[in-house]
Amino acid sequence: MLTVRIAPWRRLALLALLPHLFLSAAAVVARQCLWPGQASDDAGCLSWRVMVEANNARGWRTVPPQCVGYVSGYMTRGQYQRDVAGVAEQARAYADGVAADADGLDAWVFDIDDTCLSNLLYYEAKQFGAYDPLAFRAWASREACPGIHPVLGLFTTLLDKGFKVFLLSGRDEETLGSCTAANLEAQGFSGYERLIMRTPEYRGQSSSIFKSAVRKQLVDEGYRIRGNVGDQWSDLQGDCAGDRVFKIPNPMYFVP
Amino acid sequence: MLTVRIAPWRRLALLALLPHLFLSAAAVVARQCLWPGQASDDAGCLSWRVMVEANNARGWRTVPPQCVGYVSGYMTRGQYQRDVAGVAEQARAYADGVAADADGLDAWVFDIDDTCLSNLLYYEAKQFGAYDPLAFRAWASREACPGIHPVLGLFTTLLDKGFKVFLLSGRDEETLGSCTAANLEAQGFSGYERLIMRTPEYRGQSSSIFKSAVRKQLVDEGYRIRGNVGDQWSDLQGDCAGDRVFKIPNPMYFVP
């Protein structure tokens, strides 16, 4: 009689416990879930990411080890996509206020890697570790870099508005020229004025020096650089940077 | 007999429900709590904030209405403090690699409002709305702006290292000169080389034009501007911006 009376209590206790077990498991999975005032590694990694975007943190070699998971989450769970779309929208709003002249000399400059084409899959596979030129060349040669959609939308809008678009990349022209052109074409980046890549004379020079020299050359040819879009500050500073620059987010690596 | 047997079930049901009620209430309070993949206004406001810091979003008049709560939370719940401390740390690390020469001409420039002294209380009271010159003058005249601690730490370190520090503010010298100096002194900002504020000839001019002119004058006097710290990009661009610039976060307002 006693055992019969206790059994329903046990069943009830189990029933009462189950939702708590479920909620606890969900809380462990939900890494973004913080109560007010609670901090986490993510808060420090958010500080670091914003410092990168504001050009306060410079010359870093790899993502800080404690932020690899954060950067991976940032890049793949929606915030990166939102951020890129926001920057493209700012650029579009600015472009709406600039009329391209009939002389065909109003220009925009776009970087390629992680501006037009994404290397996220490559860097994820490398755990956002040190740059590896041979492995990167193998990756780029596959012509498999996905296009970055909001930037493609901006690119197309600018062409429609009559701007001349120059694609300017630190990739080596000799080894990666044709596969880069094919990858761009396959991802919808066509109709640009010129694809300019690193020539042997600039091998070993910083991206900043190479890109400044190319932009100066464009200005000497008579082009007016109205806008300049890149994921690295070295794309956006130096000589003839452009009337306005747009920084596409990139917490994966730093190029001087 | 029947009623006596049901009562414990009712008590158990209540006991089982109570934790769920508590968790539900806590979830409503915890606005930062998101399950993976879930978005919120905060995600869009984070995009906007990072665009401000990266100088992609320009010329905005007030915080977007849907982001007022986000900005208030950002400024008061720890992330802003973390971000400012991070930037000050980057500046200190850079300064460690620059020796101040014995000629006493190695200089740093600091902005004042929301770089050295905080106006958070003023902007909070204004719901981060449009700039109001009269109300701001009344606020600044109270000499009650709290010092921003990580920036004070950097300021002190630089003085100890032998740099000359110039405080450069768009505040009107005639009306706010003495109260600004008193507020700085009270908050520990003493020992600087010169406090330079907006003179009548620069009234109505952009902060960027005024500050560029002052920095050029300093360089003409022989100073080498090694670093420049401000919360607005207009502090950090233009003539003689400095060898390296540091952007203190500020999602509260935009100064051209």
Short mmCIF file of C-alpha atoms in Angstrom, two decimals:
data_model
loop_
_atom_site.label_atom_id
_atom_site.label_comp_id
_atom_site.label_asym_id
_atom_site.label_seq_id
_atom_site.Cartn_x
_atom_site.Cartn_y
_atom_site.Cartn_z
CA MET A 1 0.00 0.00 0.00
CA LEU A 2 2.83 2.45 0.85
CA THR A 3 4.74 1.71 -2.41
CA VAL A 4 1.53 2.26 -4.44
CA ARG A 5 1.02 5.69 -2.81
CA ILE A 6 4.65 6.84 -3.50
CA ALA A 7 4.75 5.88 -7.21
CA PRO A 8 2.61 8.84 -8.51
CA TRP A 9 4.84 11.27 -6.54
CA ARG A 10 7.88 9.88 -8.27
CA ARG A 11 6.20 10.17 -11.66
CA LEU A 12 5.16 13.73 -10.82
CA ALA A 13 8.65 14.63 -9.65
CA LEU A 14 10.04 13.38 -12.97
CA LEU A 15 7.42 15.35 -14.89
CA ALA A 16 8.25 18.47 -12.86
CA LEU A 17 12.00 18.02 -13.47
CA LEU A 18 11.88 17.43 -17.24
CA PRO A 19 11.21 21.07 -18.28
CA HIS A 20 14.08 22.23 -16.06
CA LEU A 21 16.44 19.73 -17.68
CA PHE A 22 15.33 20.96 -21.10
CA LEU A 23 15.77 24.63 -20.15
CA SER A 24 19.22 23.96 -18.68
CA ALA A 25 20.34 22.18 -21.85
CA ALA A 26 18.95 25.03 -23.98
CA ALA A 27 20.81 27.58 -21.85
CA VAL A 28 24.09 25.74 -22.41
CA VAL A 29 23.52 25.67 -26.19
CA ALA A 30 22.48 29.35 -26.30
CA ARG A 31 25.92 30.96 -26.00
CA GLN A 32 24.56 34.47 -26.64
CA CYS A 33 22.22 34.23 -23.68
CA LEU A 34 23.40 36.59 -20.93
CA TRP A 35 21.53 38.10 -18.05
CA PRO A 36 21.82 41.90 -17.69
CA GLY A 37 25.21 42.98 -16.40
CA GLN A 38 26.75 39.60 -17.07
CA ALA A 39 29.94 39.69 -19.15
CA SER A 40 31.60 36.95 -21.18
CA ASP A 41 34.57 36.42 -23.48
CA ASP A 42 32.26 37.61 -26.24
CA ALA A 43 32.09 41.09 -24.69
CA GLY A 44 35.90 41.38 -24.86
CA CYS A 45 35.90 39.96 -28.40
CA LEU A 46 33.24 42.49 -29.43
CA SER A 47 35.54 45.26 -28.11
CA TRP A 48 38.38 43.80 -30.15
CA ARG A 49 36.27 43.47 -33.30
CA VAL A 50 35.08 47.09 -33.08
CA MET A 51 38.68 48.24 -32.53
CA VAL A 52 39.63 46.42 -35.74
CA GLU A 53 36.80 48.09 -37.67
CA ALA A 54 37.70 51.54 -36.26
CA ASN A 55 41.39 51.00 -37.15
CA ASN A 56 42.42 51.19 -33.49
CA ALA A 57 43.81 47.64 -33.44
CA ARG A 58 46.52 47.27 -36.07
CA GLY A 59 49.24 44.88 -37.12
CA TRP A 60 47.67 41.80 -35.53
CA ARG A 61 48.82 38.45 -36.98
CA THR A 62 45.89 36.18 -36.15
CA VAL A 63 42.52 36.38 -34.43
CA PRO A 64 43.18 36.35 -30.64
CA PRO A 65 42.90 32.66 -29.60
CA GLN A 66 40.06 33.36 -27.14
CA CYS A 67 38.08 35.04 -29.97
CA VAL A 68 38.25 32.33 -32.64
CA GLY A 69 34.85 30.94 -31.65
CA TYR A 70 33.40 34.46 -31.45
CA VAL A 71 34.70 35.42 -34.92
CA SER A 72 33.37 32.18 -36.39
CA GLY A 73 29.96 32.87 -34.84
CA TYR A 74 30.03 36.50 -35.96
CA MET A 75 30.81 35.49 -39.55
CA THR A 76 28.23 32.71 -39.82
CA ARG A 77 25.26 33.49 -37.57
CA GLY A 78 23.92 36.62 -39.29
CA GLN A 79 25.63 39.66 -37.76
CA TYR A 80 28.36 39.84 -40.43
CA GLN A 81 25.75 39.64 -43.20
CA ARG A 82 23.75 42.40 -41.51
CA ASP A 83 26.88 44.53 -41.13
CA VAL A 84 27.95 44.14 -44.79
CA ALA A 85 24.42 44.93 -45.97
CA GLY A 86 24.45 48.07 -43.79
CA VAL A 87 27.73 49.31 -45.26
CA ALA A 88 26.58 48.62 -48.83
CA GLU A 89 23.41 50.58 -48.07
CA GLN A 90 25.43 53.56 -46.79
CA ALA A 91 27.53 53.47 -49.97
CA ARG A 92 24.43 53.31 -52.14
CA ALA A 93 22.88 56.29 -50.31
CA TYR A 94 26.09 58.28 -50.84
CA ALA A 95 26.27 57.25 -54.53
CA ASP A 96 22.69 58.47 -55.00
CA GLY A 97 23.96 61.98 -54.30
CA VAL A 98 26.85 61.83 -56.81
CA ALA A 99 26.01 62.05 -60.51
CA ALA A 100 28.41 60.33 -62.88
CA ASP A 101 29.56 62.82 -65.52
CA ALA A 102 29.13 62.09 -69.23
CA ASP A 103 32.93 62.21 -69.68
CA GLY A 104 33.08 58.69 -68.20
CA LEU A 105 35.74 59.57 -65.65
CA ASP A 106 33.77 59.15 -62.40
CA ALA A 107 35.22 56.04 -60.83
CA TRP A 108 34.80 53.66 -57.92
CA VAL A 109 37.48 51.31 -56.68
CA PHE A 110 36.67 47.92 -55.12
CA ASP A 111 39.02 45.53 -53.41
CA ILE A 112 38.37 41.85 -54.24
CA ASP A 113 39.19 39.49 -51.36
CA ASP A 114 36.48 39.66 -48.69
CA THR A 115 35.05 42.72 -50.41
CA CYS A 116 33.65 41.20 -53.64
CA LEU A 117 34.57 37.54 -53.06
CA SER A 118 34.45 35.73 -49.74
CA ASN A 119 37.32 33.68 -48.33
CA LEU A 120 35.38 32.72 -45.21
CA LEU A 121 35.47 29.00 -46.03
CA TYR A 122 39.26 29.12 -46.41
CA TYR A 123 39.84 31.02 -43.16
CA GLU A 124 37.39 28.86 -41.24
CA ALA A 125 39.26 25.75 -42.36
CA LYS A 126 42.49 27.43 -41.15
CA GLN A 127 40.91 28.30 -37.75
CA PHE A 128 41.67 31.94 -38.62
CA GLY A 129 45.37 31.20 -38.16
CA ALA A 130 48.47 32.74 -39.75
CA TYR A 131 48.40 33.55 -43.49
CA ASP A 132 49.67 30.68 -45.64
CA PRO A 133 50.47 31.90 -49.18
CA LEU A 134 50.67 28.45 -50.78
CA ALA A 135 47.40 27.21 -49.28
CA PHE A 136 45.70 30.51 -50.18
CA ARG A 137 46.89 30.21 -53.78
CA ALA A 138 45.48 26.67 -53.92
CA TRP A 139 42.15 27.94 -52.53
CA ALA A 140 41.95 30.92 -54.93
CA SER A 141 42.87 28.69 -57.88
CA ARG A 142 39.74 26.64 -57.28
CA GLU A 143 37.70 29.72 -58.38
CA ALA A 144 35.25 28.77 -55.66
CA CYS A 145 35.07 32.02 -53.65
CA PRO A 146 31.40 32.92 -53.16
CA GLY A 147 30.36 36.44 -54.15
CA ILE A 148 29.39 38.80 -51.32
CA HIS A 149 25.82 39.66 -52.25
CA PRO A 150 25.31 43.16 -50.83
CA VAL A 151 28.58 44.26 -52.47
CA LEU A 152 27.49 42.74 -55.80
CA GLY A 153 24.27 44.74 -55.48
CA LEU A 154 26.26 47.94 -54.93
CA PHE A 155 28.61 47.10 -57.82
CA THR A 156 25.65 46.59 -60.19
CA THR A 157 23.94 49.78 -59.02
CA LEU A 158 27.11 51.80 -59.65
CA LEU A 159 27.51 50.40 -63.18
CA ASP A 160 23.84 51.22 -63.86
CA LYS A 161 24.49 54.78 -62.69
CA GLY A 162 27.32 55.17 -65.19
CA PHE A 163 30.33 54.93 -62.87
CA LYS A 164 33.50 53.19 -64.03
CA VAL A 165 34.41 50.43 -61.60
CA PHE A 166 38.01 49.34 -61.03
CA LEU A 167 38.75 46.12 -59.20
CA LEU A 168 42.06 46.44 -57.38
CA SER A 169 43.58 43.39 -55.72
CA GLY A 170 46.81 42.51 -53.98
CA ARG A 171 46.53 39.02 -55.48
CA ASP A 172 49.47 38.09 -57.71
CA GLU A 173 48.53 38.75 -61.34
CA GLU A 174 50.84 36.17 -62.90
CA THR A 175 49.63 33.17 -60.90
CA LEU A 176 46.05 34.18 -60.01
CA GLY A 177 45.02 36.57 -62.81
CA SER A 178 42.91 34.27 -64.95
CA CYS A 179 41.26 32.29 -62.13
CA THR A 180 40.37 35.53 -60.32
CA ALA A 181 38.73 36.93 -63.46
CA ALA A 182 36.82 33.65 -63.94
CA ASN A 183 35.71 33.54 -60.29
CA LEU A 184 34.46 37.15 -60.47
CA GLU A 185 32.58 36.46 -63.72
CA ALA A 186 30.98 33.31 -62.28
CA GLN A 187 29.78 35.29 -59.27
CA GLY A 188 28.21 38.05 -61.35
CA PHE A 189 30.95 40.68 -61.17
CA SER A 190 31.09 41.63 -64.83
CA GLY A 191 31.07 44.92 -66.70
CA TYR A 192 33.86 46.51 -64.69
CA GLU A 193 36.39 48.79 -66.39
CA ARG A 194 39.64 47.10 -65.39
CA LEU A 195 40.92 44.34 -63.12
CA ILE A 196 44.24 45.47 -61.65
CA MET A 197 46.33 42.96 -59.73
CA ARG A 198 49.78 42.96 -58.17
CA THR A 199 52.55 42.91 -60.79
CA PRO A 200 56.07 41.55 -60.15
CA GLU A 201 57.44 45.04 -59.39
CA TYR A 202 55.17 45.25 -56.31
CA ARG A 203 55.88 41.76 -54.95
CA GLY A 204 56.80 42.00 -51.27
CA GLN A 205 55.52 45.58 -50.98
CA SER A 206 52.67 46.41 -48.65
CA SER A 207 49.15 46.44 -50.04
CA SER A 208 48.93 50.09 -49.00
CA ILE A 209 51.92 51.11 -51.16
CA PHE A 210 50.80 49.05 -54.16
CA LYS A 211 47.20 50.29 -54.05
CA SER A 212 48.19 53.93 -53.49
CA ALA A 213 50.43 53.77 -56.58
CA VAL A 214 47.63 52.29 -58.72
CA ARG A 215 45.07 54.85 -57.54
CA LYS A 216 47.51 57.68 -58.23
CA GLN A 217 47.96 56.30 -61.73
CA LEU A 218 44.16 56.27 -62.25
CA VAL A 219 43.93 59.89 -61.08
CA ASP A 220 46.81 60.79 -63.42
CA GLU A 221 44.74 59.22 -66.23
CA GLY A 222 41.99 61.71 -65.37
CA TYR A 223 39.68 59.52 -63.27
CA ARG A 224 37.92 61.05 -60.26
CA ILE A 225 37.71 58.38 -57.53
CA ARG A 226 34.28 59.01 -56.04
CA GLY A 227 34.18 55.99 -53.79
CA ASN A 228 36.47 53.24 -52.56
CA VAL A 229 35.29 50.00 -50.96
CA GLY A 230 37.52 47.56 -49.12
CA ASP A 231 37.68 45.28 -46.10
CA GLN A 232 41.12 46.51 -44.98
CA TRP A 233 42.13 50.01 -43.91
CA SER A 234 45.18 49.56 -46.18
CA ASP A 235 42.68 49.60 -49.10
CA LEU A 236 41.25 52.90 -47.91
CA GLN A 237 44.17 55.07 -46.83
CA GLY A 238 47.18 56.56 -48.60
CA ASP A 239 47.30 58.51 -51.87
CA CYS A 240 44.10 59.27 -53.80
CA ALA A 241 42.00 57.16 -51.41
CA GLY A 242 38.78 58.53 -52.92
CA ASP A 243 36.17 61.13 -52.01
CA ARG A 244 34.63 58.68 -49.61
CA VAL A 245 35.73 55.28 -48.36
CA PHE A 246 33.63 52.36 -47.12
CA LYS A 247 35.04 49.76 -44.75
CA ILE A 248 33.54 46.30 -45.20
CA PRO A 249 33.85 44.39 -41.90
CA ASN A 250 36.60 41.80 -41.59
CA PRO A 251 37.69 40.41 -38.23
CA MET A 252 39.48 37.44 -39.88
CA TYR A 253 42.87 38.92 -40.77
CA PHE A 254 44.88 42.14 -41.05
CA VAL A 255 46.73 43.26 -44.19
CA PRO A 256 49.24 46.13 -43.76
CA MET B 1 -11.18 10.93 1.59
CA LEU B 2 -11.12 11.91 -2.11
CA THR B 3 -10.50 15.66 -1.40
CA VAL B 4 -7.64 14.76 0.96
CA ARG B 5 -5.99 12.63 -1.78
CA ILE B 6 -6.22 15.46 -4.42
CA ALA B 7 -4.74 18.26 -2.29
CA PRO B 8 -1.08 17.09 -2.51
CA TRP B 9 -1.37 16.93 -6.33
CA ARG B 10 -2.54 20.55 -6.41
CA ARG B 11 0.32 21.61 -4.14
CA LEU B 12 2.77 19.68 -6.33
CA ALA B 13 1.39 21.26 -9.49
CA LEU B 14 1.91 24.72 -7.97
CA LEU B 15 5.43 23.77 -6.90
CA ALA B 16 6.17 22.52 -10.41
CA LEU B 17 4.79 25.70 -11.99
CA LEU B 18 6.58 28.24 -9.80
CA PRO B 19 10.07 27.84 -11.34
CA HIS B 20 8.58 28.22 -14.82
CA LEU B 21 6.85 31.43 -13.80
CA PHE B 22 10.13 32.73 -12.38
CA LEU B 23 12.09 31.76 -15.52
CA SER B 24 9.49 33.40 -17.77
CA ALA B 25 9.66 36.64 -15.78
CA ALA B 26 13.47 36.55 -15.86
CA ALA B 27 13.43 36.04 -19.65
CA VAL B 28 11.27 39.14 -20.08
CA VAL B 29 13.67 41.20 -17.94
CA ALA B 30 16.79 39.86 -19.70
CA ARG B 31 16.59 41.84 -22.95
CA GLN B 32 20.01 40.60 -24.12
CA CYS B 33 18.85 36.98 -23.96
CA LEU B 34 18.59 35.54 -27.47
CA TRP B 35 18.58 31.97 -28.64
CA PRO B 36 21.03 31.10 -31.45
CA GLY B 37 19.95 32.47 -34.80
CA GLN B 38 17.41 34.80 -33.24
CA ALA B 39 17.75 38.45 -34.27
CA SER B 40 16.47 41.59 -32.60
CA ASP B 41 16.56 45.35 -32.96
CA ASP B 42 19.85 45.17 -31.07
CA ALA B 43 21.49 43.29 -33.96
CA GLY B 44 20.59 46.14 -36.35
CA CYS B 45 21.69 48.74 -33.81
CA LEU B 46 25.01 46.91 -33.36
CA SER B 47 25.48 47.15 -37.16
CA TRP B 48 24.74 50.86 -36.97
CA ARG B 49 27.08 51.42 -34.01
CA VAL B 50 29.97 49.64 -35.74
CA MET B 51 29.31 51.68 -38.92
CA VAL B 52 29.62 54.84 -36.83
CA GLU B 53 32.91 53.65 -35.31
CA ALA B 54 34.29 52.65 -38.74
CA ASN B 55 33.25 56.03 -40.21
CA ASN B 56 30.85 54.37 -42.65
CA ALA B 57 27.78 56.13 -41.20
CA ARG B 58 28.24 59.89 -41.39
CA GLY B 59 26.26 63.06 -40.99
CA TRP B 60 23.53 61.57 -38.79
CA ARG B 61 21.62 64.05 -36.64
CA THR B 62 20.38 61.86 -33.77
CA VAL B 63 20.57 58.25 -32.68
CA PRO B 64 18.04 56.28 -34.81
CA PRO B 65 14.82 56.18 -32.73
CA GLN B 66 14.76 52.36 -32.62
CA CYS B 67 18.33 52.38 -31.20
CA VAL B 68 17.91 54.84 -28.30
CA GLY B 69 17.40 51.99 -25.81
CA TYR B 70 20.30 50.06 -27.32
CA VAL B 71 22.67 53.06 -27.11
CA SER B 72 21.62 53.73 -23.53
CA GLY B 73 22.29 50.08 -22.64
CA TYR B 74 25.60 50.09 -24.50
CA MET B 75 26.77 53.21 -22.66
CA THR B 76 25.73 52.10 -19.17
CA ARG B 77 25.89 48.29 -18.93
CA GLY B 78 29.63 47.76 -19.35
CA GLN B 79 30.39 47.36 -23.06
CA TYR B 80 31.26 51.06 -23.60
CA GLN B 81 33.61 50.98 -20.60
CA ARG B 82 35.25 47.83 -21.97
CA ASP B 83 35.59 49.43 -25.41
CA VAL B 84 37.16 52.66 -24.10
CA ALA B 85 39.59 50.68 -21.94
CA GLY B 86 40.55 48.61 -25.00
CA VAL B 87 41.28 51.70 -27.11
CA ALA B 88 43.31 53.32 -24.30
CA GLU B 89 45.30 50.09 -24.01
CA GLN B 90 46.05 50.10 -27.77
CA ALA B 91 47.22 53.72 -27.48
CA ARG B 92 49.42 52.91 -24.50
CA ALA B 93 50.97 49.94 -26.35
CA TYR B 94 51.72 52.21 -29.32
CA ALA B 95 53.15 54.95 -27.06
CA ASP B 96 55.47 52.37 -25.47
CA GLY B 97 57.20 52.10 -28.84
CA VAL B 98 57.67 55.87 -29.31
CA ALA B 99 60.34 57.60 -27.23
CA ALA B 100 59.74 61.28 -26.46
CA ASP B 101 62.77 63.29 -27.55
CA ALA B 102 64.62 65.52 -25.09
CA ASP B 103 63.75 68.57 -27.25
CA GLY B 104 60.23 68.48 -25.73
CA LEU B 105 58.49 68.58 -29.10
CA ASP B 106 56.87 65.12 -29.15
CA ALA B 107 53.18 65.84 -28.74
CA TRP B 108 49.83 64.14 -28.31
CA VAL B 109 46.49 65.79 -28.96
CA PHE B 110 43.35 64.92 -27.00
CA ASP B 111 39.82 66.05 -27.68
CA ILE B 112 37.83 66.88 -24.52
CA ASP B 113 34.09 66.12 -24.81
CA ASP B 114 33.50 62.38 -24.53
CA THR B 115 37.22 61.79 -24.85
CA CYS B 116 38.52 63.20 -21.53
CA LEU B 117 35.20 64.27 -19.96
CA SER B 118 31.92 62.41 -20.26
CA ASN B 119 28.64 64.03 -21.32
CA LEU B 120 26.69 60.79 -20.97
CA LEU B 121 24.44 62.20 -18.24
CA TYR B 122 23.53 65.18 -20.44
CA TYR B 123 22.77 63.09 -23.53
CA GLU B 124 20.83 60.50 -21.53
CA ALA B 125 18.63 63.27 -20.14
CA LYS B 126 18.10 64.48 -23.74
CA GLN B 127 17.20 60.94 -24.93
CA PHE B 128 20.14 61.27 -27.34
CA GLY B 129 18.13 63.85 -29.29
CA ALA B 130 19.20 66.81 -31.41
CA TYR B 131 22.08 69.00 -30.18
CA ASP B 132 20.87 71.94 -28.09
CA PRO B 133 23.63 74.59 -27.72
CA LEU B 134 22.00 76.49 -24.84
CA ALA B 135 21.25 73.39 -22.78
CA PHE B 136 24.74 72.05 -23.47
CA ARG B 137 26.31 75.32 -22.31
CA ALA B 138 24.27 75.13 -19.10
CA TRP B 139 25.44 71.53 -18.58
CA ALA B 140 29.12 72.29 -19.27
CA SER B 141 28.97 75.38 -17.00
CA ARG B 142 28.12 73.13 -14.06
CA GLU B 143 31.68 71.70 -14.32
CA ALA B 144 30.13 68.34 -13.49
CA CYS B 145 31.36 66.19 -16.41
CA PRO B 146 32.90 63.02 -15.01
CA GLY B 147 36.40 62.14 -16.21
CA ILE B 148 36.73 59.09 -18.47
CA HIS B 149 39.06 56.89 -16.45
CA PRO B 150 40.93 54.85 -19.07
CA VAL B 151 41.68 58.07 -20.99
CA LEU B 152 42.91 59.76 -17.79
CA GLY B 153 45.22 56.76 -17.31
CA LEU B 154 46.59 57.18 -20.84
CA PHE B 155 46.96 60.96 -20.36
CA THR B 156 48.97 60.45 -17.15
CA THR B 157 51.15 57.75 -18.74
CA LEU B 158 51.99 60.05 -21.66
CA LEU B 159 52.97 62.92 -19.35
CA ASP B 160 55.16 60.52 -17.35
CA LYS B 161 56.84 59.46 -20.60
CA GLY B 162 57.72 63.07 -21.41
CA PHE B 163 55.18 63.82 -24.13
CA LYS B 164 53.58 67.26 -24.38
CA VAL B 165 49.81 66.94 -24.28
CA PHE B 166 47.52 69.44 -25.99
CA LEU B 167 43.82 69.49 -25.18
CA LEU B 168 41.90 70.65 -28.25
CA SER B 169 38.18 71.33 -27.95
CA GLY B 170 35.46 72.74 -30.15
CA ARG B 171 33.89 74.26 -27.01
CA ASP B 172 33.62 78.05 -27.15
CA GLU B 173 36.59 79.57 -25.33
CA GLU B 174 34.89 82.83 -24.32
CA THR B 175 31.88 81.27 -22.59
CA LEU B 176 33.24 77.89 -21.49
CA GLY B 177 36.99 78.44 -21.11
CA SER B 178 37.29 78.77 -17.35
CA CYS B 179 34.68 76.17 -16.39
CA THR B 180 36.24 73.65 -18.80
CA ALA B 181 39.67 74.19 -17.24
CA ALA B 182 38.17 73.81 -13.75
CA ASN B 183 36.25 70.65 -14.70
CA LEU B 184 39.41 69.10 -16.21
CA GLU B 185 41.46 69.97 -13.12
CA ALA B 186 38.82 68.54 -10.77
CA GLN B 187 38.82 65.28 -12.73
CA GLY B 188 42.61 64.91 -12.62
CA PHE B 189 43.54 66.22 -16.06
CA SER B 190 46.40 68.49 -15.07
CA GLY B 191 49.93 68.98 -16.30
CA TYR B 192 48.99 69.38 -19.96
CA GLU B 193 50.87 71.83 -22.16
CA ARG B 194 48.00 73.92 -23.49
CA LEU B 195 44.19 73.99 -23.53
CA ILE B 196 43.08 75.21 -26.95
CA MET B 197 39.40 76.05 -27.48
CA ARG B 198 37.34 77.56 -30.28
CA THR B 199 38.01 81.27 -30.70
CA PRO B 200 35.49 83.72 -32.24
CA GLU B 201 37.15 83.49 -35.68
CA TYR B 202 36.18 79.78 -35.89
CA ARG B 203 32.59 80.17 -34.69
CA GLY B 204 30.25 78.41 -37.11
CA GLN B 205 33.09 76.51 -38.78
CA SER B 206 33.22 72.73 -38.68
CA SER B 207 35.21 71.07 -35.94
CA SER B 208 37.32 69.45 -38.65
CA ILE B 209 38.40 72.82 -40.11
CA PHE B 210 39.07 74.37 -36.70
CA LYS B 211 41.06 71.41 -35.39
CA SER B 212 43.06 70.99 -38.61
CA ALA B 213 44.08 74.66 -38.41
CA VAL B 214 45.18 74.32 -34.78
CA ARG B 215 47.18 71.15 -35.44
CA LYS B 216 48.87 72.75 -38.43
CA GLN B 217 49.84 75.67 -36.18
CA LEU B 218 51.33 73.23 -33.63
CA VAL B 219 53.34 71.53 -36.37
CA ASP B 220 54.48 74.95 -37.61
CA GLU B 221 55.69 75.59 -34.04
CA GLY B 222 57.87 72.50 -34.39
CA TYR B 223 55.77 69.91 -32.56
CA ARG B 224 55.62 66.35 -33.87
CA ILE B 225 52.11 65.01 -33.29
CA ARG B 226 52.79 61.39 -32.33
CA GLY B 227 49.23 60.51 -31.36
CA ASN B 228 45.75 61.99 -31.52
CA VAL B 229 42.81 60.78 -29.46
CA GLY B 230 39.18 61.73 -30.09
CA ASP B 231 35.66 60.37 -30.10
CA GLN B 232 34.77 61.90 -33.50
CA TRP B 233 36.36 61.19 -36.87
CA SER B 234 36.43 64.98 -37.36
CA ASP B 235 39.02 65.04 -34.53
CA LEU B 236 41.17 62.53 -36.35
CA GLN B 237 41.16 63.49 -40.02
CA GLY B 238 42.35 66.53 -41.98
CA ASP B 239 45.71 68.31 -41.80
CA CYS B 240 48.44 67.06 -39.48
CA ALA B 241 46.16 64.42 -37.95
CA GLY B 242 49.10 62.76 -36.18
CA ASP B 243 51.29 59.71 -36.72
CA ARG B 244 48.54 57.55 -35.30
CA VAL B 245 44.95 58.28 -34.34
CA PHE B 246 42.75 56.56 -31.77
CA LYS B 247 38.96 56.60 -32.05
CA ILE B 248 37.19 56.55 -28.68
CA PRO B 249 33.70 55.03 -29.16
CA ASN B 250 30.74 57.39 -29.28
CA PRO B 251 27.34 56.31 -30.61
CA MET B 252 25.59 59.33 -28.99
CA TYR B 253 26.12 62.07 -31.59
CA PHE B 254 27.99 63.02 -34.76
CA VAL B 255 30.11 66.17 -35.14
CA PRO B 256 31.16 67.11 -38.70
#
